[in-house]
Tab-separated table of C-alpha atoms in Angstrom:
chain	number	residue	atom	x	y	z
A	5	UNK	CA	14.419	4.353	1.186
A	6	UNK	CA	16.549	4.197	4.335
A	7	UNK	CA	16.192	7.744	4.822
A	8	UNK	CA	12.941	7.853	4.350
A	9	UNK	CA	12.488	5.089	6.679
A	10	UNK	CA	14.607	7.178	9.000
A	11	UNK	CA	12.391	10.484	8.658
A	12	UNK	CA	9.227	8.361	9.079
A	13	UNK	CA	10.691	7.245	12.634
A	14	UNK	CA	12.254	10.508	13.514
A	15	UNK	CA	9.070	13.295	12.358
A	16	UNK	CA	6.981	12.551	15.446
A	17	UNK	CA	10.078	14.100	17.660
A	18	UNK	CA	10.703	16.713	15.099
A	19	UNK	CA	7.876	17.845	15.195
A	20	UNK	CA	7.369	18.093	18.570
A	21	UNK	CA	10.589	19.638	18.969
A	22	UNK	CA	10.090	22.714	16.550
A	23	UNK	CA	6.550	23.169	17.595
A	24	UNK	CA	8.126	23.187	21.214
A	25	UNK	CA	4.528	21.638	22.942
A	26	UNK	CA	6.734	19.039	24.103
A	27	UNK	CA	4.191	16.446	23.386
A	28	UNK	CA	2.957	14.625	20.589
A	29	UNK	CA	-0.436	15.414	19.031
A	30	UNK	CA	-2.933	13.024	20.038
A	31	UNK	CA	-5.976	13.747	18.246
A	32	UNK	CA	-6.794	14.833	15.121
A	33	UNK	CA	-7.363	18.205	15.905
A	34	UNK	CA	-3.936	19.034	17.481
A	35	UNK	CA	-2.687	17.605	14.608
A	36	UNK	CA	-4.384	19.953	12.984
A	37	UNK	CA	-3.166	22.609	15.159
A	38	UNK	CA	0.810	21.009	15.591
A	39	UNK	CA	1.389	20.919	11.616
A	40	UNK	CA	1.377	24.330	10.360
A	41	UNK	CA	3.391	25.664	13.284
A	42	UNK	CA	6.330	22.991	12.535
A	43	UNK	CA	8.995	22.678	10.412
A	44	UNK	CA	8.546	19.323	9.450
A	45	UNK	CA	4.810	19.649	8.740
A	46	UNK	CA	2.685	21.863	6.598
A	47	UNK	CA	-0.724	22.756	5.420
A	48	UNK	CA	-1.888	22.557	1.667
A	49	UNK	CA	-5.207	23.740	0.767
A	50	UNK	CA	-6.735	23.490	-2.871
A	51	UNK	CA	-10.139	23.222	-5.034
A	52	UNK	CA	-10.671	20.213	-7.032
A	53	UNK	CA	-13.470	19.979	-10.027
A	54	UNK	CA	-15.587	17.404	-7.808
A	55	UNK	CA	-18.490	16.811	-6.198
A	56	UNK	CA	-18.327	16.728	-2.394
A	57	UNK	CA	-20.227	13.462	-2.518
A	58	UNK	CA	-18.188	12.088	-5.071
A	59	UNK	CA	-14.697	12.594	-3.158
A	60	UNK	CA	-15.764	11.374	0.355
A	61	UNK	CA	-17.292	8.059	-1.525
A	62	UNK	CA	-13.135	7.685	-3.002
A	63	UNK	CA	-12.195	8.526	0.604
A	64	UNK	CA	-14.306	5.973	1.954
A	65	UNK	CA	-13.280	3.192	-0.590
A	66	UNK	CA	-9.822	3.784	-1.261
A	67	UNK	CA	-8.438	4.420	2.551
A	68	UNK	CA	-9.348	1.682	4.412
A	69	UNK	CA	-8.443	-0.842	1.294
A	70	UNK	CA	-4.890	1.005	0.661
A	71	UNK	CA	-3.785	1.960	3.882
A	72	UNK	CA	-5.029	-0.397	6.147
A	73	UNK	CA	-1.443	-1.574	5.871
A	74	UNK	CA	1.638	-3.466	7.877
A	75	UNK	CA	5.005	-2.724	5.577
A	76	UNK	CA	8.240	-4.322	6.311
A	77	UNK	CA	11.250	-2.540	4.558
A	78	UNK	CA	14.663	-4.503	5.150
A	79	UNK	CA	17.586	-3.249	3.613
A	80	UNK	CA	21.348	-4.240	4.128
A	81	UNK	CA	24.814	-2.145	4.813
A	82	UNK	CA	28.044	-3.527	4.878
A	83	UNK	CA	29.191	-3.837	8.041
A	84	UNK	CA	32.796	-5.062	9.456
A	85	UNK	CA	31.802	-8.501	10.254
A	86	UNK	CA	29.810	-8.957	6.868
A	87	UNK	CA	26.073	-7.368	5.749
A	88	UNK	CA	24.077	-5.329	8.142
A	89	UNK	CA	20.666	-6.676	8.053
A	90	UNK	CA	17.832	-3.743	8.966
A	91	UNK	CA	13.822	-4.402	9.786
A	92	UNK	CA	11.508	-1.733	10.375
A	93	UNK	CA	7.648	-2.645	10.455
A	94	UNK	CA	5.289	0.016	10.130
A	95	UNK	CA	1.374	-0.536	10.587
A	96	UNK	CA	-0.756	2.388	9.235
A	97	UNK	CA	-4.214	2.813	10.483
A	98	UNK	CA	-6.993	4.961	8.157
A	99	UNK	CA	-10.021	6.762	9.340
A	100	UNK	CA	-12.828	8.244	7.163
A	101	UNK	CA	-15.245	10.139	9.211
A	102	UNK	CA	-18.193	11.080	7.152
A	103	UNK	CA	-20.561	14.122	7.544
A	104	UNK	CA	-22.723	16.125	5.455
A	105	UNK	CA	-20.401	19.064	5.535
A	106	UNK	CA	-17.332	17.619	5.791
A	107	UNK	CA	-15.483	14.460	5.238
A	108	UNK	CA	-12.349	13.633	7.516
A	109	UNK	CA	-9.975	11.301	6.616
A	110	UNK	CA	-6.834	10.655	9.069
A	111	UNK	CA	-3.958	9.113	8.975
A	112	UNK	CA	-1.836	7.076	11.304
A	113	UNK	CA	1.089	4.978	11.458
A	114	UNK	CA	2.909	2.881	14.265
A	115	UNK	CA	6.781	1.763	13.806
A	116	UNK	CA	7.731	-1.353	15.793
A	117	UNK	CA	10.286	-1.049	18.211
A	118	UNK	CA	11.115	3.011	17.701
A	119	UNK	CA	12.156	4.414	20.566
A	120	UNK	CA	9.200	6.575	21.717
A	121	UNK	CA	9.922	9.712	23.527
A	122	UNK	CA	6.169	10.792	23.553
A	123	UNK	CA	3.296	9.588	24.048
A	124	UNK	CA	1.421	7.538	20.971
A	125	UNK	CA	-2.363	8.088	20.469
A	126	UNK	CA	-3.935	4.860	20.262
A	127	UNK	CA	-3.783	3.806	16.289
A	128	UNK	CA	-0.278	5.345	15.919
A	129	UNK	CA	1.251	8.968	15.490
A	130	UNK	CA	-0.593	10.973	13.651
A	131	UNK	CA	0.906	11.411	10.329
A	132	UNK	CA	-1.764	12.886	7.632
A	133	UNK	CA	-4.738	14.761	7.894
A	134	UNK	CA	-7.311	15.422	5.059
A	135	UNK	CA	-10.710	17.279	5.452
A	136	UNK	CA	-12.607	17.606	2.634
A	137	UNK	CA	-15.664	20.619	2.140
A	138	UNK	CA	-18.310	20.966	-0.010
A	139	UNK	CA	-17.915	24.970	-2.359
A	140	UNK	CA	-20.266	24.528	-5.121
A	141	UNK	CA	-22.233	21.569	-6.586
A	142	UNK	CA	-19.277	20.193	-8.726
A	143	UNK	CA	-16.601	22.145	-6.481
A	144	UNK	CA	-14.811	20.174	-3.176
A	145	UNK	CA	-11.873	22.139	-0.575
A	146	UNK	CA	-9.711	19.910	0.540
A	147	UNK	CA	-7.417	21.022	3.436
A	148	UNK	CA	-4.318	18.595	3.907
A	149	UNK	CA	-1.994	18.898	7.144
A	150	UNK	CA	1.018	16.444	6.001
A	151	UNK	CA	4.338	16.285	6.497
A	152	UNK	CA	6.595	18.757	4.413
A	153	UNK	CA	9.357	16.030	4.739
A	154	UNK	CA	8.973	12.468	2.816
A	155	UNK	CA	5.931	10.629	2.482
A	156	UNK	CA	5.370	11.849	-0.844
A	157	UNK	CA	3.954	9.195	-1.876
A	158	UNK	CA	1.013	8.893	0.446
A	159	UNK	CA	0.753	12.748	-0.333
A	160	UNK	CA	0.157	12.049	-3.917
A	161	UNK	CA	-2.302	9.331	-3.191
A	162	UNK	CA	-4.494	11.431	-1.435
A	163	UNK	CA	-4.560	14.286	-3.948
A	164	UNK	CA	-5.149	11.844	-6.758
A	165	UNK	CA	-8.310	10.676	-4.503
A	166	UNK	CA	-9.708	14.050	-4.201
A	167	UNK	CA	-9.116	14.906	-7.325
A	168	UNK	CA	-9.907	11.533	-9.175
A	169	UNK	CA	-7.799	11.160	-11.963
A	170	UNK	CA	-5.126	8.910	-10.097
A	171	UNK	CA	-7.258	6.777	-7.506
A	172	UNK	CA	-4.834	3.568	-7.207
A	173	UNK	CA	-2.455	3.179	-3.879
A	174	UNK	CA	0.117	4.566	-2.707
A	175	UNK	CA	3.053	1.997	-2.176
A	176	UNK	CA	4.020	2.613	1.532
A	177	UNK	CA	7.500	0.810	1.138
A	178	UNK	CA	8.383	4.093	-0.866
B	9	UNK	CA	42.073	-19.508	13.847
B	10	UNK	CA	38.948	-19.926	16.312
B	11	UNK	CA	38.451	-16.566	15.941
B	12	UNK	CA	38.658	-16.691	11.930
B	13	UNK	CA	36.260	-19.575	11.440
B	14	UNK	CA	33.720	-17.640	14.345
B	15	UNK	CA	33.805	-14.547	11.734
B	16	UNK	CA	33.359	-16.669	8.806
B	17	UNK	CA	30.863	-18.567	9.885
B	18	UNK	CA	29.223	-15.370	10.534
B	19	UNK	CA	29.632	-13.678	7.577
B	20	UNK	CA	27.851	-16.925	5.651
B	21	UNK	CA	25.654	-16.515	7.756
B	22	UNK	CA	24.653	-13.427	7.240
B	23	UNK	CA	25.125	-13.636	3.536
B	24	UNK	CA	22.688	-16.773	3.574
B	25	UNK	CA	19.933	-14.249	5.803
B	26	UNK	CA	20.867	-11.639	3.096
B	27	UNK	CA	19.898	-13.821	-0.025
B	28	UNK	CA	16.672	-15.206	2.342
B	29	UNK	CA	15.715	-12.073	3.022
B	30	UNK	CA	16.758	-10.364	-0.149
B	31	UNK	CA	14.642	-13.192	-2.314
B	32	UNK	CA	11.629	-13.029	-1.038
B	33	UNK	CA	10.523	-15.764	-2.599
B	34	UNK	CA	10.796	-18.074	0.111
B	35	UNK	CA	8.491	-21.347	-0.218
B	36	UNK	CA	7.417	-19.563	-3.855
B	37	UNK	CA	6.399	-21.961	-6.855
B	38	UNK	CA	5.217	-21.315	-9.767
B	39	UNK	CA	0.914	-21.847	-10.473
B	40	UNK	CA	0.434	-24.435	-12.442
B	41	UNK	CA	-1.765	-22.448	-14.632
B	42	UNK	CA	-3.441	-25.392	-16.650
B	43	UNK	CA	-7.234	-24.892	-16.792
B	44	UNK	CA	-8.707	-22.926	-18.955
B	45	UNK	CA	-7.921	-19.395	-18.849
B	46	UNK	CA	-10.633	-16.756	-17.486
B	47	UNK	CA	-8.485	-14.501	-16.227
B	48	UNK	CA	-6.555	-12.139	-18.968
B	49	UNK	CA	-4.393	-9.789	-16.999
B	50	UNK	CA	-2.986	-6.765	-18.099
B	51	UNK	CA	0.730	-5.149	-15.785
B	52	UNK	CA	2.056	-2.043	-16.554
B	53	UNK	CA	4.686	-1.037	-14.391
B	54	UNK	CA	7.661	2.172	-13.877
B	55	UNK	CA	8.931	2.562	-10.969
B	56	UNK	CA	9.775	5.875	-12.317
B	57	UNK	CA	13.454	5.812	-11.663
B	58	UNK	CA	16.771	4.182	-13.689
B	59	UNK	CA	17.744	3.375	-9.644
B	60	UNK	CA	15.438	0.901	-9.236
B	61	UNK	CA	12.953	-1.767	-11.020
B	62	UNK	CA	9.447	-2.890	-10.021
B	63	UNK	CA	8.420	-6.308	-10.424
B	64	UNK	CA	4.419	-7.794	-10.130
B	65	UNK	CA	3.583	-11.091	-9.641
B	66	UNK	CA	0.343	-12.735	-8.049
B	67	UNK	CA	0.723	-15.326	-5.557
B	68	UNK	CA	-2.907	-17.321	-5.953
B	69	UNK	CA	-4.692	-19.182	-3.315
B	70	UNK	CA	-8.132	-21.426	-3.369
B	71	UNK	CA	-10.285	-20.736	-0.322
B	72	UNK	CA	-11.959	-23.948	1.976
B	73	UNK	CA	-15.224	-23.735	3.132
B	74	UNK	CA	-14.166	-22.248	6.453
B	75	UNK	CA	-12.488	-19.670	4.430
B	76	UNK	CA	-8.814	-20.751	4.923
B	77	UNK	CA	-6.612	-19.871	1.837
B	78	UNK	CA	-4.338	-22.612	0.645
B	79	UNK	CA	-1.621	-21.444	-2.191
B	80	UNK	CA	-1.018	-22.515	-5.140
B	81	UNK	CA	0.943	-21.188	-6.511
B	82	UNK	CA	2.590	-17.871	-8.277
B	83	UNK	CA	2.306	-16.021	-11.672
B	84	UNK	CA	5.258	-13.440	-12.639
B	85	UNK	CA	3.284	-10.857	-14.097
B	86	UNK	CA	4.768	-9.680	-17.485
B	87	UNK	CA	4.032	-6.716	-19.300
B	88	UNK	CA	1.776	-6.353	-21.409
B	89	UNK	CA	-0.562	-9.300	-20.183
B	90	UNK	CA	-0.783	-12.826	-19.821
B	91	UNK	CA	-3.848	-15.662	-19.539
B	92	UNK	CA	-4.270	-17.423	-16.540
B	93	UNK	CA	-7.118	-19.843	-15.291
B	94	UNK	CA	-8.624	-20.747	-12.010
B	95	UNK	CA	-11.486	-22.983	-11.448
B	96	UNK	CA	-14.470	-21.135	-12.323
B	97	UNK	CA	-17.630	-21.034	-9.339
B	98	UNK	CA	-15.007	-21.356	-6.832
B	99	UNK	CA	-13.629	-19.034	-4.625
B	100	UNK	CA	-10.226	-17.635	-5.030
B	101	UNK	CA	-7.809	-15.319	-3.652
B	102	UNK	CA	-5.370	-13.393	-5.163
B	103	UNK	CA	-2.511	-11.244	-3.723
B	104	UNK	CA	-1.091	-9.271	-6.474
B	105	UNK	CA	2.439	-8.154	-5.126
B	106	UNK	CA	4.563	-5.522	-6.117
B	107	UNK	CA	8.561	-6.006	-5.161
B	108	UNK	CA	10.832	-2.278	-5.861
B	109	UNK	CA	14.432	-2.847	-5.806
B	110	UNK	CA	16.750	-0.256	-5.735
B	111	UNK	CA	19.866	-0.091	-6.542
B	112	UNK	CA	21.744	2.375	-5.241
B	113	UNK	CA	19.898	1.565	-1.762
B	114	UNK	CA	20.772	-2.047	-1.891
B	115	UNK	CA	17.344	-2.365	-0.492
B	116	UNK	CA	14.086	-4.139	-1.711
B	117	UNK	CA	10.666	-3.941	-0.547
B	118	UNK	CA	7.492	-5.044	-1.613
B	119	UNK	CA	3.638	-4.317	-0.902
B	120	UNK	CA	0.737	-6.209	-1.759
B	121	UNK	CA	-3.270	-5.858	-2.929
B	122	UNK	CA	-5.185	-8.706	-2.621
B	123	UNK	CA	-8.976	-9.554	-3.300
B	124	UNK	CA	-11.541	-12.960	-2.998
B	125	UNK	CA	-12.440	-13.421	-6.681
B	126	UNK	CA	-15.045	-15.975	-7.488
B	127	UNK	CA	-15.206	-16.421	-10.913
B	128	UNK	CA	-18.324	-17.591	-13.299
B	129	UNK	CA	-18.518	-20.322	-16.160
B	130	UNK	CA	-19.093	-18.346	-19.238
B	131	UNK	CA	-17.456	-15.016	-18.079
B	132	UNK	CA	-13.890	-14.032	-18.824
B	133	UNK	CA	-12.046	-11.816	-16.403
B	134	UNK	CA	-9.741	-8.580	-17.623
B	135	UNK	CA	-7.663	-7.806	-15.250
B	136	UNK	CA	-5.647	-4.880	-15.119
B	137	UNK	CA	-2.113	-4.357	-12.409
B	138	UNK	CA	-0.388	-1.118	-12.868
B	139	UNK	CA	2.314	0.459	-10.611
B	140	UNK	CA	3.695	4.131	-12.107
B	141	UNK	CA	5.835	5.902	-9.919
B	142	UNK	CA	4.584	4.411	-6.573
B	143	UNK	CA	1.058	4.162	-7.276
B	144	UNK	CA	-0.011	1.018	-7.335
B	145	UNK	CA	-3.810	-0.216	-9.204
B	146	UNK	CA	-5.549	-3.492	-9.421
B	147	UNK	CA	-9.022	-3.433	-11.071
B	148	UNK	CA	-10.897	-6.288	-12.697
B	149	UNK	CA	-13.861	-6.381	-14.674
B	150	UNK	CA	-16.537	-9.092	-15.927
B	151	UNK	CA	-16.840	-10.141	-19.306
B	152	UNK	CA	-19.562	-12.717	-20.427
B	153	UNK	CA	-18.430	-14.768	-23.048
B	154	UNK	CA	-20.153	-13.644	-26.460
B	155	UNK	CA	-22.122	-10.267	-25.465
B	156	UNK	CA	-20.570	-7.008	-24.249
B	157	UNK	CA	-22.217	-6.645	-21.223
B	158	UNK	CA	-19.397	-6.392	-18.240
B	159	UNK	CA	-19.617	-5.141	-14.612
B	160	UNK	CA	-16.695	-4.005	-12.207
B	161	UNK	CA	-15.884	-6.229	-9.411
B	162	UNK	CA	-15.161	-5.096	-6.494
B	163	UNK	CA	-11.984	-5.965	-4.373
B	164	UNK	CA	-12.743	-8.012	-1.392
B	165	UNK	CA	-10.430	-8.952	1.350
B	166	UNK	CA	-10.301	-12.089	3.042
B	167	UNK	CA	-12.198	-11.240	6.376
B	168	UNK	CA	-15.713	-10.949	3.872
B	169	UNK	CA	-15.254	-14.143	2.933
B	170	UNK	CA	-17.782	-15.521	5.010
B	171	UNK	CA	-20.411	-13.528	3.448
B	172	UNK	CA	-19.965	-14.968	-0.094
């Protein structure tokens, strides 16, 4: 968990550092545009056997009620003068934006007292973005820009909303 | 010798923040659980690694009139379910809490779902907690007592309370 608590903290610079922009993205759209050029980040596109309406309705419900989120991770290390007691908080902040054509869901997340380099778009770095398209009546598109390092988790989440077989919440801690 | 005592007294110190910390069950009592059961909830849980164990518990709370929770206590959640009662026609709320520990890590963590219930006289409650590999579930459903109608509730968080 520590290093995963450790990539959370450290992908922003990453990121910015392989793309080279030398800033951080602060909308959803340079997200967009950041996470398929870096090394950290990545774009997954796939089909799921769903209705359009169906998904952004598990969007809507399951976002703000799983991710609306402050997680506090503590774990110890032994240390010279005894235990090594470490805190990280991390708030996450969830957005569905709903159209007729498209569903947007984005994700961000905020880390207490991380040293911050770049500039942090109101909410918190940007750390997941999901768009979701209608195909065919019972067909949805889902285009995911995530991070190709940790965060599995919240990865899986997501995919088990748009698909709807798995539609509980991720545990952020993880 | 100072010196000595200084470290010491530091290293008890942080071995007392360690356990505090560690616990997490700070201030933590067990619910009395002694009306009659309405609520029959069902935990599954796997982390999905021998490295570390999940645990579930729900930490229960009644809820004022100007909405203010006040605990009451908490149930260890045990696989594969167990009975619990709150007073029916009153509001409730319930923080079902999932703590990981691993192991190899030495760290713990824990996240938690939590919902308003108010419950009905003459309706049981099924319950059902699951965490599988870091997916975590809560979902209850309404029973009435002697017919097999039942309807999903749906979780609420505290800031609605106001409009039930």
């Amino acid at each position: 968990m520590k290093k995963l608590i450790a990539i959370s903290i450290l992908i922003p610079g990453l990121v910015s550092m392989l793309t080279g922009c030398g800033s951080m993205p602060l909308t959803a759209d340079e997200f967009r545009k950041a996470a398929p050029k870096a090394m950290t980040g990545e774009v997954a596109t796939f089909e799921v056997d769903r209705p359009f309406q169906a998904v952004a309705e598990t969007f809507n419900k399951k976002a703000p009620a799983c991710l609306n989120k402050t997680v506090t991770t503590t774990s110890s290390t032994p240390g010279k003068y005894g235990p090594v007691v470490s805190t990280y908080t991390v708030t996450y902040k969830p957005t569905v934006l709903l159209g007729r054509e498209k569903v947007e869901l984005h994700v961000q997340h905020h880390t207490d007292n991380a040293l911050k380099v770049y500039e942090e778009p109101a909410g918190g770095y940007f750390l997941l973005v999901a768009d979701a398209y209608p195909i065919e009546e019972n067909k949805t598109r889902i285009d995911m820009y995530r991070p190709a390092i940790g965060h599995k988790t919240l990865i899986k989440a997501v995919e088990g909303w748009s698909t709807g077989k798995n539609v509980g919440c991720p545990d952020l801690t993880q | 010798m100072k010196t000595s005592t200084h470290i010491m007294g530091r290293r008890i110190a942080g071995a007392l923040l360690i356990v505090g910390l560690l616990s997490g069950c700070a201030g933590l009592r067990p619910y009395p659980n002694t009306m009659g059961k309405n609520l029959h909830i069902q935990t599954e849980t796997d982390s999905g690694s021998i490295f570390s164990k999940v645990r579930a518990a729900v930490d229960i709370f009644s809820v004022n009139a100007d909405c203010t929770p006040e605990y009451q206590g908490t149930v260890k959640l045990k696989a594969p379910s167990i009975d619990v009662g709150i007073s029916p026609n009153e509001l409730s709320y319930m923080v079902f809490v999932f703590s990981n520990s691993s192991f190899l890590a030495n760290s713990r963590s824990s996240i938690s779902h939590e919902t308003l219930l108010k419950t009905r006289a003459g309706y049981n409650y099924d319950i059902k907690v699951s965490y599988i590999d870091d997916i975590y579930d809560v979902s209850i459903e309404e029973n009435h007592q002697g017919s097999s109608k039942s309807r999903e509730i749906e979780l609420r968080n505290l800031s609605t309370c106001q409009s039930l």
